[in-house]
Coordinates of C-alpha atoms in Angstrom, one line a residue:
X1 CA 0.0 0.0 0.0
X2 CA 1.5 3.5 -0.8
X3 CA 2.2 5.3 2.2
X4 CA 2.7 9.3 2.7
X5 CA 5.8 10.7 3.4
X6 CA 4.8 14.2 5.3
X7 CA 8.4 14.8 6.2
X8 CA 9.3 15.2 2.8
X9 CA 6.7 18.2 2.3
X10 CA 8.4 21.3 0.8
X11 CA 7.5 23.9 3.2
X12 CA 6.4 26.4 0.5
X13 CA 4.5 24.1 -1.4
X14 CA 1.0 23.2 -0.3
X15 CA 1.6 20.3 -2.1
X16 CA 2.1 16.6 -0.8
X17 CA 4.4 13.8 -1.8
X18 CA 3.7 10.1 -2.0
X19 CA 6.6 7.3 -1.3
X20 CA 6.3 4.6 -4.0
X21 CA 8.4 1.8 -3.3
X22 CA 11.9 3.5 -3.8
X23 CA 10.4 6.3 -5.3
X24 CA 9.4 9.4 -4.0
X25 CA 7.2 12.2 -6.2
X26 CA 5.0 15.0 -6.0
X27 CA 1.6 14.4 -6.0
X28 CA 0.0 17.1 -8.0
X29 CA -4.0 16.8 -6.6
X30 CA -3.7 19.5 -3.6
X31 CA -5.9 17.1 -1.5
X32 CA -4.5 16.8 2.4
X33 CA -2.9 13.5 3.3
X34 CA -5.5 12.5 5.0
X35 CA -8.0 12.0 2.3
X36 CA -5.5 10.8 0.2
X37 CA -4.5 7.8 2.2
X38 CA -8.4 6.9 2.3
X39 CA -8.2 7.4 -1.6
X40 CA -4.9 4.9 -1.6
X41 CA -6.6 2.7 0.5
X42 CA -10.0 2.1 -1.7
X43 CA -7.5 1.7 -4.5
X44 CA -4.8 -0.3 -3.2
X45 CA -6.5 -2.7 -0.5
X46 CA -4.8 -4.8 1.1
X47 CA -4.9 -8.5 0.5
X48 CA -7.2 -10.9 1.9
X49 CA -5.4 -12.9 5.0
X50 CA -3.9 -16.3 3.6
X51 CA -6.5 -18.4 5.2
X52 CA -9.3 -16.9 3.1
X53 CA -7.3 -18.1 -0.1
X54 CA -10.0 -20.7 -2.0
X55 CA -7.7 -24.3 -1.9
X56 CA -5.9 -25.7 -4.5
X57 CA -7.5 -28.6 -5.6
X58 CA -5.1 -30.8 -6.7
X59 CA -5.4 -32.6 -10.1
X60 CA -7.4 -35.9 -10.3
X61 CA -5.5 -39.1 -11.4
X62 CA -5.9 -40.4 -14.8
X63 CA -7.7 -43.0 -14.9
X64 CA -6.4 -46.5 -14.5
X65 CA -6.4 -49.1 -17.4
X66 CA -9.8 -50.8 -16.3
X67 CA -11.2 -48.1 -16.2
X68 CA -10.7 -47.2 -19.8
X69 CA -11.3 -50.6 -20.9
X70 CA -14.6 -50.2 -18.9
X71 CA -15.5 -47.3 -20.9
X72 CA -15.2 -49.1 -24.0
X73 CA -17.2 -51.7 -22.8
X74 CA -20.3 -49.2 -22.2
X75 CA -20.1 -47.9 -25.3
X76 CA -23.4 -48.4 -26.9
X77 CA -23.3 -51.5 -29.4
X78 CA -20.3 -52.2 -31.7
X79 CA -20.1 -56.0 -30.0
X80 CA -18.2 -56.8 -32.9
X81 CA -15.8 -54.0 -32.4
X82 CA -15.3 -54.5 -28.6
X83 CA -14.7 -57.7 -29.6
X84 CA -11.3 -57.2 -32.2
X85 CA -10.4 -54.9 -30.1
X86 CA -10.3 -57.0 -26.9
X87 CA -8.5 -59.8 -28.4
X88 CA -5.5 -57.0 -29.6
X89 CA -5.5 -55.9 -25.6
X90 CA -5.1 -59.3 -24.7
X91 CA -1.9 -59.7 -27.0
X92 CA -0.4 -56.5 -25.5
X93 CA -1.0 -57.1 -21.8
X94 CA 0.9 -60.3 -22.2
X95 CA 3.6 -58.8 -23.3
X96 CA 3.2 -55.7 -21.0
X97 CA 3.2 -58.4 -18.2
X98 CA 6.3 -59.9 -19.5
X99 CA 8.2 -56.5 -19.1
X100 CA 6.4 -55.4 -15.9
X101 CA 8.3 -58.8 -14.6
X102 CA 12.0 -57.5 -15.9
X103 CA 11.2 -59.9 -19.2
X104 CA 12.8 -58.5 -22.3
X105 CA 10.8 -58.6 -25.9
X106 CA 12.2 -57.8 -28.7
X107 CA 9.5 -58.1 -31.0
X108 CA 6.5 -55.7 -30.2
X109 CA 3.1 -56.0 -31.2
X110 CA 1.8 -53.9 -33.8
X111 CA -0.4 -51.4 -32.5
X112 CA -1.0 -49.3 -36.1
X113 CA -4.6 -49.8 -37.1
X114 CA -7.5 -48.9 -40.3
X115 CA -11.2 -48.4 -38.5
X116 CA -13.4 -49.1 -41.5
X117 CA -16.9 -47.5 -40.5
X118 CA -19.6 -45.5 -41.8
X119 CA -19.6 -41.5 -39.8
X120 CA -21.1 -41.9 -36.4
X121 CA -19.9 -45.1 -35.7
X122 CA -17.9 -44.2 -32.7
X123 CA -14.2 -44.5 -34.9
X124 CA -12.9 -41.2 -32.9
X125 CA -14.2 -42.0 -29.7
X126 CA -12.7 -45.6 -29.7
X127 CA -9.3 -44.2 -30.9
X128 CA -8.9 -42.1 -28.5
X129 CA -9.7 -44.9 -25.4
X130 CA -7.2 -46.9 -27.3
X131 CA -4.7 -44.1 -27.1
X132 CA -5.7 -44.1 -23.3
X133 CA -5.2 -47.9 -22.7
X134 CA -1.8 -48.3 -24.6
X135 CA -0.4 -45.2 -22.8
X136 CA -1.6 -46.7 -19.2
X137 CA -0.2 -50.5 -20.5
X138 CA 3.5 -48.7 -20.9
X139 CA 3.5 -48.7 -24.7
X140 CA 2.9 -45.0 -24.9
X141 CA 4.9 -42.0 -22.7
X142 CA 2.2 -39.2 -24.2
X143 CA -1.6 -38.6 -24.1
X144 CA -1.2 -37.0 -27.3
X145 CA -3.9 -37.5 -29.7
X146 CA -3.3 -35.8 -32.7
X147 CA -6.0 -35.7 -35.3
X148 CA -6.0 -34.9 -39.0
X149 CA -6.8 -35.0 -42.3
X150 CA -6.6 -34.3 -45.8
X151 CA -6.3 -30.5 -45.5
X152 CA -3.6 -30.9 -42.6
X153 CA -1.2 -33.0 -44.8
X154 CA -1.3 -32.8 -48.2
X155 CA 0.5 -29.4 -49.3
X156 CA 0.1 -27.7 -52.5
X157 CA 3.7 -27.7 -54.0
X158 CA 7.3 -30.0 -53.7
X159 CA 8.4 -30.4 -50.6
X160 CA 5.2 -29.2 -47.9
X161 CA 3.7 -32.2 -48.2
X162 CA 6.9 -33.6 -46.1
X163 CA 7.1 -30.7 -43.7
X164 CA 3.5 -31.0 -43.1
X165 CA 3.5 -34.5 -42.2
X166 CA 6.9 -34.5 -40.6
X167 CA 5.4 -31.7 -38.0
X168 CA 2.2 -33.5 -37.4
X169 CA 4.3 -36.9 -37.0
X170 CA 6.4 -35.2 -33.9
X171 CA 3.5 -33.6 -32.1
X172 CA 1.6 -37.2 -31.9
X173 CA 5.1 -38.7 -31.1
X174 CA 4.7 -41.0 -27.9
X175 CA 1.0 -40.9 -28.6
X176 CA -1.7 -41.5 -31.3
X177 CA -2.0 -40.0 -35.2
X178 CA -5.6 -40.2 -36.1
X179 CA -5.9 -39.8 -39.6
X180 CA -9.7 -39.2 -40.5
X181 CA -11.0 -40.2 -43.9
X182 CA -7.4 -41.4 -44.7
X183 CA -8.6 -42.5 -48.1
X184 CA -8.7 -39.1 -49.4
X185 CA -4.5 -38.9 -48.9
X186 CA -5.3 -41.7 -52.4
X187 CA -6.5 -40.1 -55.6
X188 CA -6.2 -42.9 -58.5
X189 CA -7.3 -40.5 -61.2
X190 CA -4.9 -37.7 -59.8
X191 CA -1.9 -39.5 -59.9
X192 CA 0.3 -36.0 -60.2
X193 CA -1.8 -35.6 -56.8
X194 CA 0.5 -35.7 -53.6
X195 CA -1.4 -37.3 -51.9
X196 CA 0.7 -40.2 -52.6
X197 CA 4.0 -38.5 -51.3
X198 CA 2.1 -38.3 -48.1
X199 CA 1.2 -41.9 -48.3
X200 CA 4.8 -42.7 -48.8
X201 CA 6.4 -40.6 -46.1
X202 CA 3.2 -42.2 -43.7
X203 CA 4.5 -45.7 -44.2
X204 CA 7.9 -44.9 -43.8
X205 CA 7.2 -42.8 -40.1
X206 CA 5.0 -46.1 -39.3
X207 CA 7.7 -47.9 -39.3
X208 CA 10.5 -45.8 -38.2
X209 CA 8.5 -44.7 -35.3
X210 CA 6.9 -48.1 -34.7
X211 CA 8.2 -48.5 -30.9
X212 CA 6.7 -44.9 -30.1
X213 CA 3.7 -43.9 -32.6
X214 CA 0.2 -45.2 -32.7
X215 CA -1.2 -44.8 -36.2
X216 CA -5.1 -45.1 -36.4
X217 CA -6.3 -44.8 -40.2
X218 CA -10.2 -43.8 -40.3
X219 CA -12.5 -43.9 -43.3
X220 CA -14.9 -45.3 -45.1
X221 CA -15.0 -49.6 -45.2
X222 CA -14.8 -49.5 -49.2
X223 CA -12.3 -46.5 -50.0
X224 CA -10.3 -48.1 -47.0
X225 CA -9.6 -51.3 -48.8
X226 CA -8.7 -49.6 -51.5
X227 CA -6.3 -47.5 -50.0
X228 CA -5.2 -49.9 -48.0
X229 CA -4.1 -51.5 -51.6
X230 CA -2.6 -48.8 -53.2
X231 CA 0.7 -49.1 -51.5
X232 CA 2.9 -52.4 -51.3
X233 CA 3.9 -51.0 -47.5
X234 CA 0.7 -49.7 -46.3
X235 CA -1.1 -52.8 -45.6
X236 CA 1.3 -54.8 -44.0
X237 CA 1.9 -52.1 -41.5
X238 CA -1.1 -52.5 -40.5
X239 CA -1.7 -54.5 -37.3
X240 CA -5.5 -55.2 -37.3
X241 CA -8.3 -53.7 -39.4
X242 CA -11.6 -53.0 -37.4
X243 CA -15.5 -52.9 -38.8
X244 CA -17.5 -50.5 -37.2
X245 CA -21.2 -51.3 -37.9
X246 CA -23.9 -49.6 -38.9
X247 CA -25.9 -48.8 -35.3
X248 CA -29.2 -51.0 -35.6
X249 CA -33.2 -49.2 -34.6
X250 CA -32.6 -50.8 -31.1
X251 CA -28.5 -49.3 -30.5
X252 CA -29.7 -45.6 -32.2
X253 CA -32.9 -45.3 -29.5
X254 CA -30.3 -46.1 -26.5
X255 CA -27.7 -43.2 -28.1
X256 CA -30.7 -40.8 -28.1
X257 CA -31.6 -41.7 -24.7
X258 CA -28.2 -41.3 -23.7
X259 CA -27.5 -37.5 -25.0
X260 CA -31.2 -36.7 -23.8
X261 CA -30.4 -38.1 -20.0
X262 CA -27.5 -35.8 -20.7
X263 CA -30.0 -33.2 -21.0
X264 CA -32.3 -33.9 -18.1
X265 CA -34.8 -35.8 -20.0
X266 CA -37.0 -38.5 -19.5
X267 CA -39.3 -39.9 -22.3
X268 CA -42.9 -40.7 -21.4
X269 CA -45.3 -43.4 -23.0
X270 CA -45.9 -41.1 -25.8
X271 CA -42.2 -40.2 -26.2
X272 CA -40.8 -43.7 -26.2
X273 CA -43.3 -44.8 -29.3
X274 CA -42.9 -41.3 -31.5
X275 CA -39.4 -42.4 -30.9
X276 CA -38.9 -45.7 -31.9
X277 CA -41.3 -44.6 -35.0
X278 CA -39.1 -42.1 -35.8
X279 CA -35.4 -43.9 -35.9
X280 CA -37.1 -46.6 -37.1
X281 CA -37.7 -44.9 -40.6
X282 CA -34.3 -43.1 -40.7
X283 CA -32.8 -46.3 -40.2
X284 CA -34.8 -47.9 -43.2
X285 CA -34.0 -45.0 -45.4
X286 CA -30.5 -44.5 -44.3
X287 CA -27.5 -44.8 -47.2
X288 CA -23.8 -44.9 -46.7
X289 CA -23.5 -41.6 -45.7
X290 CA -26.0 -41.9 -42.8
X291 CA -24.6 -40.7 -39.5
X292 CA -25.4 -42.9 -37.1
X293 CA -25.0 -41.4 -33.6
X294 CA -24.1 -38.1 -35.3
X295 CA -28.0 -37.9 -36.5
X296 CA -29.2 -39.0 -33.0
X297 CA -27.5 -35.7 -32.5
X298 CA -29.2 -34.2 -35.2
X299 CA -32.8 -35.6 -33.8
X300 CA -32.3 -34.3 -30.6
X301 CA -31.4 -30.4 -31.6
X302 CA -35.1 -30.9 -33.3
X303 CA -36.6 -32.6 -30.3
X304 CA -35.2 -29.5 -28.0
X305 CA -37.1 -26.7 -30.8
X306 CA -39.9 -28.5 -30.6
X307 CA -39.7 -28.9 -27.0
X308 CA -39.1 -25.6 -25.9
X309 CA -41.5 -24.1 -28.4
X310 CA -44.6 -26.2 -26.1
X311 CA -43.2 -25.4 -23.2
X312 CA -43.4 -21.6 -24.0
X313 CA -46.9 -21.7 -25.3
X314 CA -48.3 -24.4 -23.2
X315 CA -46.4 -24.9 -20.5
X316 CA -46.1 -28.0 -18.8
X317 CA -45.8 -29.3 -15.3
X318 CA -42.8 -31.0 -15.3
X319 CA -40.7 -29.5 -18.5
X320 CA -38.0 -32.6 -18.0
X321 CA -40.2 -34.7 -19.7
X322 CA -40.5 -35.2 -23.7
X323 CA -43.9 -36.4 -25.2
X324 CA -44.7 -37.6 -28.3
X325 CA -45.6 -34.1 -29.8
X326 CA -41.6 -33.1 -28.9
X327 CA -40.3 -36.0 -31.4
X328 CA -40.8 -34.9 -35.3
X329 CA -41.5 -37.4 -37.6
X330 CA -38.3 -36.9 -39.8
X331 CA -35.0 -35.1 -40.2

């Protein structure tokens, strides 16, 4: 707090000077000291004692292995998927037990990977709890999930291609590269395209880096294979390609319910059956572009509209829950 110095007042000046630190100066206002220590004090409080100070919470834990794998586990549907992926935990907890008990291996498992999925299928979501389980089994040192595309790696003259990828390949180092849609990096009727110098330099980091990257390819199931084919390297880096599914009427209804509990909702009677009636016709109609869980998403940004709009001009007694009225008939 700045403190007055009256000492230092000049006698011929009814002026008054305030200490600053080290510093001393005039203060120019003419006010007595008096009312300028009250004015210093409203502007310069002191601090609160250091028991008033709100705690430092200290950060949680991550969480253990178990309970990643028991998130994937609860993961709506994709029995087939929990399934792959199980059998490729199992592999790398045998050899993570092997070293955990001073063991040495010299051959690692290959942890690269191709999801092959329509959008919506949960391809993201399970590559990052994959991400989380490697790093907690000891074959990662990084949480790092890095994802990209396209856009982020393919550059527009020689040489960017490489610094792109090379710069995306050593912020995902000790962690996971997600590469979404991967099968756009392949243009068959672009074959000036560079694309395929990203392709080239990808396999190549794979296996350079194969003791401390994860890749995770991501795209569609057909393009993939494809892909997949277009270099002689590419595949055989590849440690295990996973099908995601298509969601079925019964696995979309328990995703709505989930981002609608999410929300506070419950579904009546009415709700339930609008409901069913409803996914059950996007599902019939759906084509290979269909979202999945992403137009569960979708459904319930129209459920909310129509929501809100009755509760505004009919109110209701309990506005957590959604009737059959709330749920639109289609998209």
């Amino acid at each position: 707090m700045k403190t007055w110095l009256s000492t230092d007042v000049p006698p011929a000046d009814n002026r008054y000077w305030i200490a600053d630190g080290d510093e001393i100066w005039k203060d120019p206002s003419g006010r007595t000291p008096e009312d300028q220590r009250m004015a210093a004090l409203k502007a310069y409080p002191d601090p609160p004692p250091a028991e008033a100070a709100l705690p430092i919470r200290a950060p949680a834990p991550p969480p253990t292995f178990d309970e990643i794998f028991a998130q994937l586990q609860t993961l709506v549907g994709l029995d087939s998927v929990k399934a792959d992926l199980t059998a490729l935990y199992d592999a790398a907890y045998s050899i993570a037990e092997i070293t955990r008990a001073g063991g040495t291996v010299e051959e690692m498992p290959t942890l690269h990977m191709a999801f092959l999925g329509n959008p919506g299928t949960g391809k993201t979501t399970v590559a990052r709890l994959c991400g989380a389980m490697f790093r907690q089994m000891g074959f990662l040192r990084s949480d790092a999930f890095v994802e990209v595309d396209r856009g982020s790696l393919v550059g527009s003259y020689i040489g960017k291609t490489e610094e792109n990828l090379k710069a995306k390949v050593a912020s995902a180092i000790d962690g996971v590269l997600f590469i979404d849609e991967a099968h756009a990096l392949f243009k068959k009727e672009s074959p000036r395209d560079f694309g395929g110098d990203a392709v080239n330099l990808l396999v190549k980091a794979m296996e350079d880096n194969r003791q401390r990257l994860v890749v995770i390819l991501a795209g569609y199931s057909d393009e993939m294979h494809e892909f997949l084919d277009s270099n002689s390297g590419l595949r055989s880096r590849i440690g295990r390609i996973v099908e995601f599914p298509d969601y079925n009427t019964e696995d979309l209804i328990k995703v709505f319910q989930q981002f609608a509990g999410k929300t506070g909702w419950v579904l009546d009677e009415s709700g339930m059956e609008a409901l069913t009636k409803t996914v059950k016709t996007l599902h019939e109609t759906r084509d290979r572009h269909f979202g999945n869980a992403r137009e569960m998403r979708r459904l319930l940004d129209r459920v909310r509209e129509r929501h809100g709009r009755r509760l505004r001009t009919e109110g209701a007694a309990d506005p957590r829950i959604i009737t059959g009225s709330d749920i639109p008939e289609k998209l």
